[in-house]
Amino acid sequence: MHRLRVFLLEHGLDAIIVCLAAAAALTIVTHTGSTGTDDVGVVFHAVAVVVMSLALTLRRRAPFAIPAGTWLSSATLSIVDGSLIAGQAPLSIVGMIAAVLLGDLKDHRQARAGLAVVVASAATVAYQDPTHTAGDLFFIPGLFAAGWLVGFTLHARTEQAEAAEERAARAEWQRRNEGRVAVAEERARIARELHDIVAHAVSVMVLQVGALRHRLPVEDVTSRETLRNVEEAGRDALTEMRRLLEAMRRDGDPLDLAPQPGLGGIAALLDTVRAAGIDTDLHVHGEAVDLPPGLALSAYRITQEGLTNVIKHAHTHRAEVHLRYCTDGLELEVRDDGGGPTTTDSLGHGLVGIRERVALYGGSMTAGPTETGGFALRARLPLGPG
C-alpha cells in the first residue's frame, strides 16, 4: 500500500494525462471517420492532440512554458479546425489541469501571465466553435479561470503551511539553542561558585602546611623542603584557579566578593519571599548534619530557584519548604497551592540550573503539578559520592 501511494503521488497525474490523451485521440478518430474526413487529416489531428496533451507530463522541467504551451496549442488547433478542441471532454480536462498548474506556479508574475493565456486561449477556442453562443464566450473562459484560481489558492495554502513549518522548525532550533546556552551558562556559574569553596579549602591547606613547616627543626632539611614544595604547589594551584575563574567570567560580570551561601541562609531567603507577599514556612525533618560546603551551596540555590518560580508563576500567597535529612542524603521540596503552570516548559531555564546542580552530585529531581493542586519541586542530593 505504501508503494502504491508513493507511485500515485509521483506519477498519478501523468497516468491520468496519458489516459486523457488516448481518449482524445480515440474520440477524434471516431468522430472524423464518421464525417468522412481524409485519413491524413485524421492522423494529423490525432497526433497533434496527443502531443499537446502528453506535453504536460514534462511540466516539471518547464512549469510555466509547458501548461501555457498546451493552451496556446489548443487555440492554434481550434483556428485550424473549429470543432477539433471544443466539445471534447478529455481535452477539456487536460485544459483544466493546465489551468490549475499555471495557477500553482511559485512565481506570481508567471501565474498572472498564465491566467491571461488561459482566458485568451479559452475565448479563442469558444469563438472558433461553429456551434458557440454568446454566453459561451464568457462562460468557458470563466470556467477555466476558476480552475486557475483553484491552483492559485492551493499554492497560497501550501506556502502558508511551509512558512508555518519553517517557523516551527526555527522556534524549535531556537529553543534547543537557548537550552544549550542556558546549560553552559549555569555550569559556568556553578564553577564560579564552587571556586570560592575549593579556593578556601586549598588556602587552609597551604596555611597549615606553612605553619607545620615553620615548626619543624632547622636540621630536618628534607621534611622542610618537602613541605615547602607542597606549599608552593598549593599557591600555584590558587593562582591558576583565579585565572580559570577570570576566563569563565563574561565581560561586564562584576566580581562577587560575598561569601557563598549555605543552608544557614535559607531563613533570610524566606524573609525575602515573605516580603514579596507570599507566606512561606520552613519545615525541617530529621536531625540536621553538617554538609559539605559545595552540597550546601547547591541545596541553597535549588531552594532559591524553587521559591523564585513560586513568585513568578504560582499566583499564590502561600508556599512551603521542606528539608529532610536522611542517613544517605538530603531531600528538598518547594511546593505551593497556586494555579500556576501545569507543565515545566513555562518556567524558563530556571530548572536547567537545578538539573545541573543535582546531576553534579548524582542526585535526582522532579517538578510538576501535585495531585491536590499547585506545583512541587523535589530534589534529592546524596551525601556520598555521586
XYZ file of N, CA, C and O in Angstrom, residues 28 30 44 52-53 101 130 157 174 193 220 230 240 275 277 279 301 317 326 337 344 362 374:
92
model
N -11.323 11.624 -31.632
C -11.086 12.279 -32.924
C -11.207 11.284 -34.066
O -11.840 11.549 -35.095
N -12.872 8.468 -34.124
C -14.262 8.037 -34.272
C -15.114 9.130 -34.915
O -15.904 8.887 -35.826
N -3.253 13.605 -38.571
C -2.667 14.875 -38.137
C -3.356 15.395 -36.881
O -2.701 15.799 -35.909
N 0.047 17.488 -27.785
C -0.328 18.612 -26.927
C -0.639 18.147 -25.508
O -0.270 18.799 -24.520
N -1.323 17.029 -25.369
C -1.711 16.527 -24.048
C -0.533 15.928 -23.296
O -0.313 16.219 -22.116
N -2.307 24.085 -13.050
C -0.848 24.119 -12.952
C -0.318 25.548 -13.097
O 0.623 25.936 -12.401
N -18.008 26.225 -34.190
C -19.108 26.647 -35.080
C -20.449 26.733 -34.359
O -21.342 27.459 -34.802
N -2.080 28.212 0.026
C -2.199 27.374 1.227
C -0.892 26.610 1.476
O -0.451 26.469 2.626
N 15.690 27.412 17.987
C 15.998 28.473 18.937
C 15.836 27.980 20.376
O 16.643 28.305 21.244
N 30.961 29.566 41.502
C 30.581 29.486 42.914
C 31.425 28.456 43.664
O 31.865 28.705 44.796
N 66.023 19.437 60.131
C 65.199 18.497 59.331
C 64.970 19.106 57.940
O 63.871 19.539 57.579
N 55.133 21.475 48.781
C 53.677 21.353 48.857
C 53.028 22.720 48.969
O 52.002 23.020 48.332
N 46.297 29.544 39.486
C 45.676 29.018 38.269
C 44.148 29.001 38.383
O 43.440 29.233 37.393
N 8.490 39.027 52.093
C 8.379 40.446 51.754
C 7.719 40.649 50.400
O 7.148 41.714 50.137
N 5.119 39.093 49.524
C 3.694 38.847 49.708
C 3.303 37.395 49.753
O 2.115 37.071 49.670
N 3.349 33.987 51.996
C 3.567 33.398 53.317
C 4.283 32.067 53.135
O 3.727 31.127 52.570
N 20.827 27.032 46.454
C 20.460 27.532 45.128
C 19.195 26.838 44.605
O 18.358 27.468 43.957
N -0.417 32.843 47.480
C 0.070 33.620 48.621
C 0.672 32.711 49.699
O 0.920 33.168 50.809
N 18.266 12.708 55.662
C 18.237 11.241 55.693
C 19.639 10.725 55.999
O 20.615 11.484 56.015
N 0.333 26.060 46.554
C -1.029 25.645 46.260
C -1.676 26.571 45.237
O -2.881 26.754 45.211
N 6.361 22.185 33.138
C 7.597 22.866 33.495
C 8.135 23.706 32.358
O 9.093 24.452 32.547
N 25.085 13.631 41.540
C 24.485 12.318 41.291
C 23.122 12.149 41.911
O 22.727 11.037 42.260
N -1.591 22.971 42.665
C -0.336 23.624 42.943
C 0.811 22.958 42.202
O 0.622 22.131 41.309
